[in-house]
XYZ file of C-alpha atoms in Angstrom:
448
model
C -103.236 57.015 -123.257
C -100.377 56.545 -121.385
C -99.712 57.977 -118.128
C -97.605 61.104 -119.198
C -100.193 62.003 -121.939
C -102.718 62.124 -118.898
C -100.789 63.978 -116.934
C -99.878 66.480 -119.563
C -103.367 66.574 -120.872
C -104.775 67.314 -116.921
C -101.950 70.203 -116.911
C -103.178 72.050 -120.104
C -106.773 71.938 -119.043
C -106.299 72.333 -115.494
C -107.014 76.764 -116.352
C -110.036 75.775 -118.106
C -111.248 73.958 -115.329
C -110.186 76.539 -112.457
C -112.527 78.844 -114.625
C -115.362 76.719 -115.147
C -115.205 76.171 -110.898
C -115.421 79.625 -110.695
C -118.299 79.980 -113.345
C -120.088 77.452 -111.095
C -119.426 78.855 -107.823
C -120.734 82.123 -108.385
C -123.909 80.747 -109.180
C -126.263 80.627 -105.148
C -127.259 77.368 -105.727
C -128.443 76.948 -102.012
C -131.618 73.814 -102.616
C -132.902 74.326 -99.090
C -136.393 76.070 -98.736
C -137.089 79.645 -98.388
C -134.087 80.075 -100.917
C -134.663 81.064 -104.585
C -135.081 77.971 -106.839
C -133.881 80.409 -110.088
C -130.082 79.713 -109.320
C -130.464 75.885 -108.180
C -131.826 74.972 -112.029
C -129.233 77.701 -113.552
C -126.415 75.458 -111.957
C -128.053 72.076 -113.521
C -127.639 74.260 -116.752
C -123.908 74.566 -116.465
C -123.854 71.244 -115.319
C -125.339 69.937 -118.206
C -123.345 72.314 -120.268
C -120.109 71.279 -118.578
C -120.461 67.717 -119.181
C -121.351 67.962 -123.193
C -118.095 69.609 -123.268
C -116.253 66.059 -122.068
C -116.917 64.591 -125.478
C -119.685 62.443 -123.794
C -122.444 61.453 -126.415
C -125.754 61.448 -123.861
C -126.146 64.372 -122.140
C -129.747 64.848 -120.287
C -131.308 66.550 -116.975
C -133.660 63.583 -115.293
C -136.698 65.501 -113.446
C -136.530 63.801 -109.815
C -139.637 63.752 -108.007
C -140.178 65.958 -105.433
C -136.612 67.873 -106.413
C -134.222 69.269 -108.872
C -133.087 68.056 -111.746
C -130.167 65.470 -111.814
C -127.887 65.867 -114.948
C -126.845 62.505 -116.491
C -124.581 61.252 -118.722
C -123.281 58.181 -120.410
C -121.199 56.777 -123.100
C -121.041 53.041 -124.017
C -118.083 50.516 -122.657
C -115.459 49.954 -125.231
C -115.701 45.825 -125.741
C -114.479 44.094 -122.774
C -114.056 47.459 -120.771
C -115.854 47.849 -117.393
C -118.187 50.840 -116.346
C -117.885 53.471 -114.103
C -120.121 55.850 -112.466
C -119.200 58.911 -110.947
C -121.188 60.646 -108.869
C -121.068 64.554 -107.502
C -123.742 66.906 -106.557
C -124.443 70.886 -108.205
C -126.245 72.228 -104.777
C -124.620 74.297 -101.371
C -124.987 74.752 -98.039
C -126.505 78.021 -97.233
C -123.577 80.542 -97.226
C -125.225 81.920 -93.638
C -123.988 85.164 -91.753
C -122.306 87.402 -95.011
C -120.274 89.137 -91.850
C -117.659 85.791 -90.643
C -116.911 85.796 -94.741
C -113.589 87.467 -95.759
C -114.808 87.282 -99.171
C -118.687 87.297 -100.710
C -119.449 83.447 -100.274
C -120.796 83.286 -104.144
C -118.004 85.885 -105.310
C -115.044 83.246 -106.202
C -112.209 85.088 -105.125
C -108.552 83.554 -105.878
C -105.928 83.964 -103.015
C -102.916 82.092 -102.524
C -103.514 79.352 -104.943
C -107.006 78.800 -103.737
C -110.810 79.021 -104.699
C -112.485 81.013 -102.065
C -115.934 80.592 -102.108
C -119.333 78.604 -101.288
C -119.253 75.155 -103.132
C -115.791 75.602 -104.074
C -115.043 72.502 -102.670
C -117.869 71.004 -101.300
C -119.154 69.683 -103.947
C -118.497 71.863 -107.179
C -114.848 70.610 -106.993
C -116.020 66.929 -107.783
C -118.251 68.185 -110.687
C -115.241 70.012 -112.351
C -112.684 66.765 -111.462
C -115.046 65.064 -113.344
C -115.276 67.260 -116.090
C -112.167 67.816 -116.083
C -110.790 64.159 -116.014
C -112.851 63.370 -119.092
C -111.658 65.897 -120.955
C -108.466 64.872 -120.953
C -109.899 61.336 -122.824
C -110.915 63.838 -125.704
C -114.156 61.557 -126.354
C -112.160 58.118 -126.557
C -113.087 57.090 -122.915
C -111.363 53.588 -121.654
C -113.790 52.617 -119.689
C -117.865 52.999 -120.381
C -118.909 56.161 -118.530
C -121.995 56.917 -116.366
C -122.179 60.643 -114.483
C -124.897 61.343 -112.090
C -124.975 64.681 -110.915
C -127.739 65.448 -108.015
C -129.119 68.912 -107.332
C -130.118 68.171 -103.464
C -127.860 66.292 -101.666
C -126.859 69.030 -98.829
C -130.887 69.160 -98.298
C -133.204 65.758 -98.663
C -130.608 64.363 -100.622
C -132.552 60.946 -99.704
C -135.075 62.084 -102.885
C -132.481 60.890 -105.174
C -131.893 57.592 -103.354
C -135.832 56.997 -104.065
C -135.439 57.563 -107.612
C -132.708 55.160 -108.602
C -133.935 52.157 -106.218
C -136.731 52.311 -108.941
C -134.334 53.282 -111.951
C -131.665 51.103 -111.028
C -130.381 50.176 -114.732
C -129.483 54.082 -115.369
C -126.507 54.258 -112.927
C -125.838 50.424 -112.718
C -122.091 50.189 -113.422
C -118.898 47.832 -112.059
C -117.180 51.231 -109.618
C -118.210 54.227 -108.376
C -116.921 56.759 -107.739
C -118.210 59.297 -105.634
C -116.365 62.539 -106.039
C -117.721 64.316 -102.464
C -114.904 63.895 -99.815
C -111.087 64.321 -99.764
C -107.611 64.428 -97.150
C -106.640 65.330 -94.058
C -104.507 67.277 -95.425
C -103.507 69.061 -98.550
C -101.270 66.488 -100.193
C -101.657 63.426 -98.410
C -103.589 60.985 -100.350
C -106.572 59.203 -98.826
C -109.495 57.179 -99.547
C -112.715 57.141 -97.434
C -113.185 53.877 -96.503
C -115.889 54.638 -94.030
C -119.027 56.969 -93.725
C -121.175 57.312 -90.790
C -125.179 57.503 -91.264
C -127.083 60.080 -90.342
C -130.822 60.310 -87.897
C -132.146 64.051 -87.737
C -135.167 65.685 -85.665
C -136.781 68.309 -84.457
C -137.959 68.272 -81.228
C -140.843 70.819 -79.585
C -141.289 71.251 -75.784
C -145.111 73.226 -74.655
C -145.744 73.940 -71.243
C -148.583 77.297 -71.457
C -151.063 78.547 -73.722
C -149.054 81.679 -74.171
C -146.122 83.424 -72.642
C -146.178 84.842 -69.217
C -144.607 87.945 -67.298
C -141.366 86.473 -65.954
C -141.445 89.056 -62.902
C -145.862 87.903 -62.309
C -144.853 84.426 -62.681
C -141.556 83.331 -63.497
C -140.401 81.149 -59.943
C -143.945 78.608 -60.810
C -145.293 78.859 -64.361
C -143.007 75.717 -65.964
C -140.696 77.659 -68.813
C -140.107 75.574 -71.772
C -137.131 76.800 -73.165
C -135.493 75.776 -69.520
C -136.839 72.555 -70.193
C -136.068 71.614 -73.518
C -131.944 72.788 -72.319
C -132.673 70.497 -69.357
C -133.590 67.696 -71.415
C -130.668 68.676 -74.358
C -128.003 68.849 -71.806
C -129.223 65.371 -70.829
C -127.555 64.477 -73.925
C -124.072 64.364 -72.817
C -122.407 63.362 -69.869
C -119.965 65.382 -67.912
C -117.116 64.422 -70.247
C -119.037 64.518 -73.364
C -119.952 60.797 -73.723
C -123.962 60.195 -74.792
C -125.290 59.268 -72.032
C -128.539 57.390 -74.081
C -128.612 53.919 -74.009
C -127.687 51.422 -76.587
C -125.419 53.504 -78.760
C -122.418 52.444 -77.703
C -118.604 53.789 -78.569
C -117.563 52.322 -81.596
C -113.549 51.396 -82.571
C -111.859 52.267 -85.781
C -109.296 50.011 -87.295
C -106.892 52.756 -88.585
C -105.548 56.211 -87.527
C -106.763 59.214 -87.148
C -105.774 62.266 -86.624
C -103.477 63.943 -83.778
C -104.968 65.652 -80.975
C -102.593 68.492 -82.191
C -103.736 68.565 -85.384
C -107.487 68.259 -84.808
C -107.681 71.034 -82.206
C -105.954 73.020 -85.295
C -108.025 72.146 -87.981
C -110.803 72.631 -85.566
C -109.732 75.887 -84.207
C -110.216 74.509 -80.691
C -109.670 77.316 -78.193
C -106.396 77.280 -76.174
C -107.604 75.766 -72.853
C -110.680 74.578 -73.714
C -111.289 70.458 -73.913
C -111.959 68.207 -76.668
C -115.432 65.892 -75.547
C -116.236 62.249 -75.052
C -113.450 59.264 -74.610
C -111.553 56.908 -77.177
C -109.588 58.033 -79.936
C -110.712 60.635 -81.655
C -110.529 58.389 -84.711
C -113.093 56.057 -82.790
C -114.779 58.901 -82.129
C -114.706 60.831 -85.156
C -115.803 58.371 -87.350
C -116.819 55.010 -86.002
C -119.241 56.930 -82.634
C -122.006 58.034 -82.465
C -122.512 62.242 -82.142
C -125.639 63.792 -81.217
C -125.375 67.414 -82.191
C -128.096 70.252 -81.436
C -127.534 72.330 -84.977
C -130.532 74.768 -84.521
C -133.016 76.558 -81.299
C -135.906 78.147 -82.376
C -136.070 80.294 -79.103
C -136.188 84.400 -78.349
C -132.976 86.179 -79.869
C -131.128 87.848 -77.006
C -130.999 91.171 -78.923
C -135.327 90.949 -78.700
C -135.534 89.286 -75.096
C -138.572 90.343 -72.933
C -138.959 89.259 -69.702
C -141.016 86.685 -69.941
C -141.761 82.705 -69.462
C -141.323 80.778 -72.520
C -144.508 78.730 -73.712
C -142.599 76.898 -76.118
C -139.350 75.985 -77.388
C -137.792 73.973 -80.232
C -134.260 72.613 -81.411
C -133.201 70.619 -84.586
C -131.002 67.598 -83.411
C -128.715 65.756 -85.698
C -127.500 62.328 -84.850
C -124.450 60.754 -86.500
C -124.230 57.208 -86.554
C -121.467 54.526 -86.786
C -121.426 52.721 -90.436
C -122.952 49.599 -88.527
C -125.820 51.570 -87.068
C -129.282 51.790 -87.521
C -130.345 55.115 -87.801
C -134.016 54.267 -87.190
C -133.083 52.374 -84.418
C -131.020 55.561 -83.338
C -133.500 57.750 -83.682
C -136.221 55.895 -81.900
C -133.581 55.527 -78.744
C -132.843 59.425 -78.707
C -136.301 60.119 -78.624
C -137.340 57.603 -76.139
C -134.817 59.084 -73.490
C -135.675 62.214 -74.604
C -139.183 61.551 -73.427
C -137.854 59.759 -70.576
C -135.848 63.106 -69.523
C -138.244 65.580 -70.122
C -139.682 67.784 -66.750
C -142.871 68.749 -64.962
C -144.997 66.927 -67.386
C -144.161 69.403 -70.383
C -145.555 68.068 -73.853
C -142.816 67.281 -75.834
C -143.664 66.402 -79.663
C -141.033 65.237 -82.977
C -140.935 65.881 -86.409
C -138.722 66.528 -89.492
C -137.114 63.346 -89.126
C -134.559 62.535 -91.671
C -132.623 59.124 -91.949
C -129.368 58.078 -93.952
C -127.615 55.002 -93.742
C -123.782 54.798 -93.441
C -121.067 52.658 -95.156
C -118.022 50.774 -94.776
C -115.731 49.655 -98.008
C -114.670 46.686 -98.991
C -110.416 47.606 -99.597
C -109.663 45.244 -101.607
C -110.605 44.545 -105.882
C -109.308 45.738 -108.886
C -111.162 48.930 -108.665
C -109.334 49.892 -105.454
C -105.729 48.597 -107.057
C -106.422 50.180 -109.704
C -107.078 53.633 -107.617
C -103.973 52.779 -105.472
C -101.933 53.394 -108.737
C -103.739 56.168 -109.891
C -103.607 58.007 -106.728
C -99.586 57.394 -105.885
C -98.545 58.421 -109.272
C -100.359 61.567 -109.003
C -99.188 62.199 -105.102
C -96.158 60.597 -105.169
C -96.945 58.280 -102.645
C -99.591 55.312 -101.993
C -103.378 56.793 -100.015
C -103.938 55.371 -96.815
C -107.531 54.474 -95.170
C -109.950 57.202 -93.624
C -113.261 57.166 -92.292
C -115.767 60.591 -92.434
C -118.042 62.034 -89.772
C -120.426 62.847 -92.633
C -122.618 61.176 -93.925
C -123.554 60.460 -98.211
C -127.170 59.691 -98.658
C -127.147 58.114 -101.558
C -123.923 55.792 -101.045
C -125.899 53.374 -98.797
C -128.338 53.415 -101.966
C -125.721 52.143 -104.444
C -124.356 49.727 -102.178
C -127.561 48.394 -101.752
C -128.631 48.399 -105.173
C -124.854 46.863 -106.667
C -123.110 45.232 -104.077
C -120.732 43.437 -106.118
C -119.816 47.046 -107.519
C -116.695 48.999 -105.929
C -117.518 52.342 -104.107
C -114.124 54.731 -103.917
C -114.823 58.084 -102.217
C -111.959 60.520 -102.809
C -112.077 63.859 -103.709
C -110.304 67.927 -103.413
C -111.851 68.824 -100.173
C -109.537 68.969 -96.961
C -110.061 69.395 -93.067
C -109.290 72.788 -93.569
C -111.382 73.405 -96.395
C -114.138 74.539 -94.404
C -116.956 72.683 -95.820
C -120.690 74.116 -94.745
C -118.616 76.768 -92.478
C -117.471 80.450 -93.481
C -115.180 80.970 -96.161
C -115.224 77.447 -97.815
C -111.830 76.631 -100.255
C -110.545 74.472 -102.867
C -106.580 74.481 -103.191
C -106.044 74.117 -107.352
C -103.449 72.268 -107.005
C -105.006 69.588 -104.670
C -107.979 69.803 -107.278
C -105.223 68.904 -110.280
C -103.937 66.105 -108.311
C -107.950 64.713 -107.844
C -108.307 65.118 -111.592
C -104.988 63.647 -112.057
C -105.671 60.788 -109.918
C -109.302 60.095 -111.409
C -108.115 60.480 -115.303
C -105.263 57.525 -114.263
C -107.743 55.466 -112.346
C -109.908 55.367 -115.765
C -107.122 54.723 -117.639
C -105.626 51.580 -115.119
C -108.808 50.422 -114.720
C -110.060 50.366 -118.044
C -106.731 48.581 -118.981
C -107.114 45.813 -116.099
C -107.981 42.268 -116.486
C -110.791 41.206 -115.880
């Protein structure tokens, strides 16, 4: 096909995809526990429904062990014709408080040229611009074709990274693309070239059998909840720079964005300070960030008075694309221990590790990409790294190394990704499709 038949074909069944989003979105696929599994396999379903609908011949869910299904796919290289994978993932963050929504989070609600809703971009944007980008092939696919689409990648998403290290052959292929990132901003064209890995914990302080009359014996008895802040706040130093040994600041070779626009995107409040030192591209992407994302302490709206016996927090680590996590994780909780008051117990579990990655820019993949992407833009993508972290990315790099990763995608910095009132843009999501349909197309076309 040639590059205005793409284009054109992307155009026509860019309001067939918008609705298929939506069909998708309003389905609570949240894969943490304590929610309903019911919706979680519903959205394989329309996965798998989806992706029959590209013309692809093999169309299967693959039980993984110890999670939901993933939905594959496949259709054999033309001869001489490379293969690509593309990779997404059907399952959400938990939507969280219903009141800081301005619309229900699995109600997709169109405003202003945008998909309001839970998933909508993160990651049920890269399902449908893979859908979506097949389509437009009609079944006569330049390239051979692999789709892996995971059902718990926002929780244990480290389950599918055991299954294909030992089912390798399934989603072998010469690029990948992995459809779960995007821009900085809403037309300007980027590639993640850089992904930091990822150490989590929970950590439990005890200091009494059972709580205690704050009036009787707060001033003596040894309160954990003080502790475990004591120990938290130990963290950081006064500027916001870890204070634990050996994880130093890394340096990113590229830019980042402006202290303007980050305290925007952010929504930074007027007077108050961005943290730690560097750039904030070193320290967005190539740093380390320790982050407490959860206390299990009293609620102030059920407070007694009373001396805590015990207090717990879920800490999240983020670590540069060189890192160790393990090694991370095993520093944290050293100082930790190191840190801790008065003798309290202090215990660790939950721990959760994820490697990072850094791309190799260069190939015929990547030109190829480069084409795809500044046709559909209008102009060339430039370098980026992400704060988040991919668990199965370290996986396939791993597994192929003489494969090219390309992370792009129809998210945005403002498209509020695991936060309140989560968006796609549609036309940022026809420019992804776009982009991928042309990449196919190049690619499939280059020599090899």
């Amino acid at each position: 096909m040639t590059p205005d038949e793409i284009e054109g074909a992307v155009a026509a069944g860019l309001p067939q995809a918008v609705e298929d989003l939506k069909r998708l979105v309003a389905i609570p696929s949240v894969a943490f526990p304590g929610h309903p599994e019911e919706p979680v396999f519903a959205a394989a379903a329309v996965t798998e429904e989806l992706l029959r609908s590209t013309g692809l011949p093999h169309v299967q869910q693959i039980p993984v062990p110890g999670s939901f299904p993933a939905v594959y796919a496949e259709a054999p290289a033309p001869p001489g014709a490379p293969t690509v994978l593309l990779y997404a993932h059907y399952d959400v963050q938990p939507a969280g408080d219903p009141a800081l929504w301005r619309t229900p989070a699995f109600e997709p609600t169109e405003i202003n040229g945008a998909i309001h809703g839970r998933g909508a971009a993160d990651d049920k944007s890269g399902v449908i611009t893979h859908v979506a980008a097949l389509r437009a092939f009609r079944g006569r696919f330049p390239v051979g074709v692999k789709v892996i689409v995971e059902g718990q990648e926002e929780y244990a998403g480290e389950r599918l990274e055991s299954f294909i290290e030992h089912n390798p052959e399934l989603v072998r292929a010469d690029a990948i693309v992995v459809a779960d990132t995007g821009n900085p901003r809403v037309g300007d064209p980027a590639v993640t070239t850089s992904l930091r890995g990822m150490a989590a914990f929970t950590v439990e302080v005890r200091t009494l059998r059972e709580s205690l009359h704050s009036g009787s014996f707060g001033g003596a008895a040894p309160d954990a909840l003080a502790a475990l802040i004591r120990m938290l706040a130990s963290l950081h130093d006064d500027h916001g720079d870890i204070r634990v040994p050996g994880l130093p600041r890394g340096t990113f070779l590229g830019a980042g964005p402006s202290e303007e626009d980050f305290r925007a995107t952010a929504g930074v409040l007027d007077d108050v300070s961005l943290v730690g030192s560097g750039s904030l591209a070193d320290r967005l992407w190539a740093s380390y960030a320790i982050t407490v994302t959860g206390l299990d302490v009293p609620t102030v709206s059920g407070a007694i008075n009373a001396v805590q016996p015990v207090a717990r927090a879920r800490v999240t680590v983020r670590v540069p694309p060189a890192g160790d996590p393990k090694a991370t994780t095993d520093a944290v909780l050293a100082f930790l221990r190191q840190v801790a008051p008065w003798g309290v117990r202090v215990s660790f579990s939950d721990h959760v590790l994820g490697s990072g990655f850094l791309a190799d820019t260069g190939g015929v993949a990547r030109s190829a990409l480069n084409r795809a992407m500044e046709r559909a833009y209008g102009r060339p993508p430039r370098d980026v790294g992400a704060g988040g972290s991919i668990p199965l990315v370290s996986t396939l790099v791993r597994q192929f190394p003489a494969a090219s990763i390309l992370l792009f995608g129809a998210e945005d910095d403002d498209a509020s990704i695991h936060a309140p009132n989560e968006r796609v843009v549609i036309e940022e999501l026809r420019r992804t499709i776009t982009t991928e349909a042309l990449f196919l197309e190049e690619y499939g076309s280059a020599p090899f």
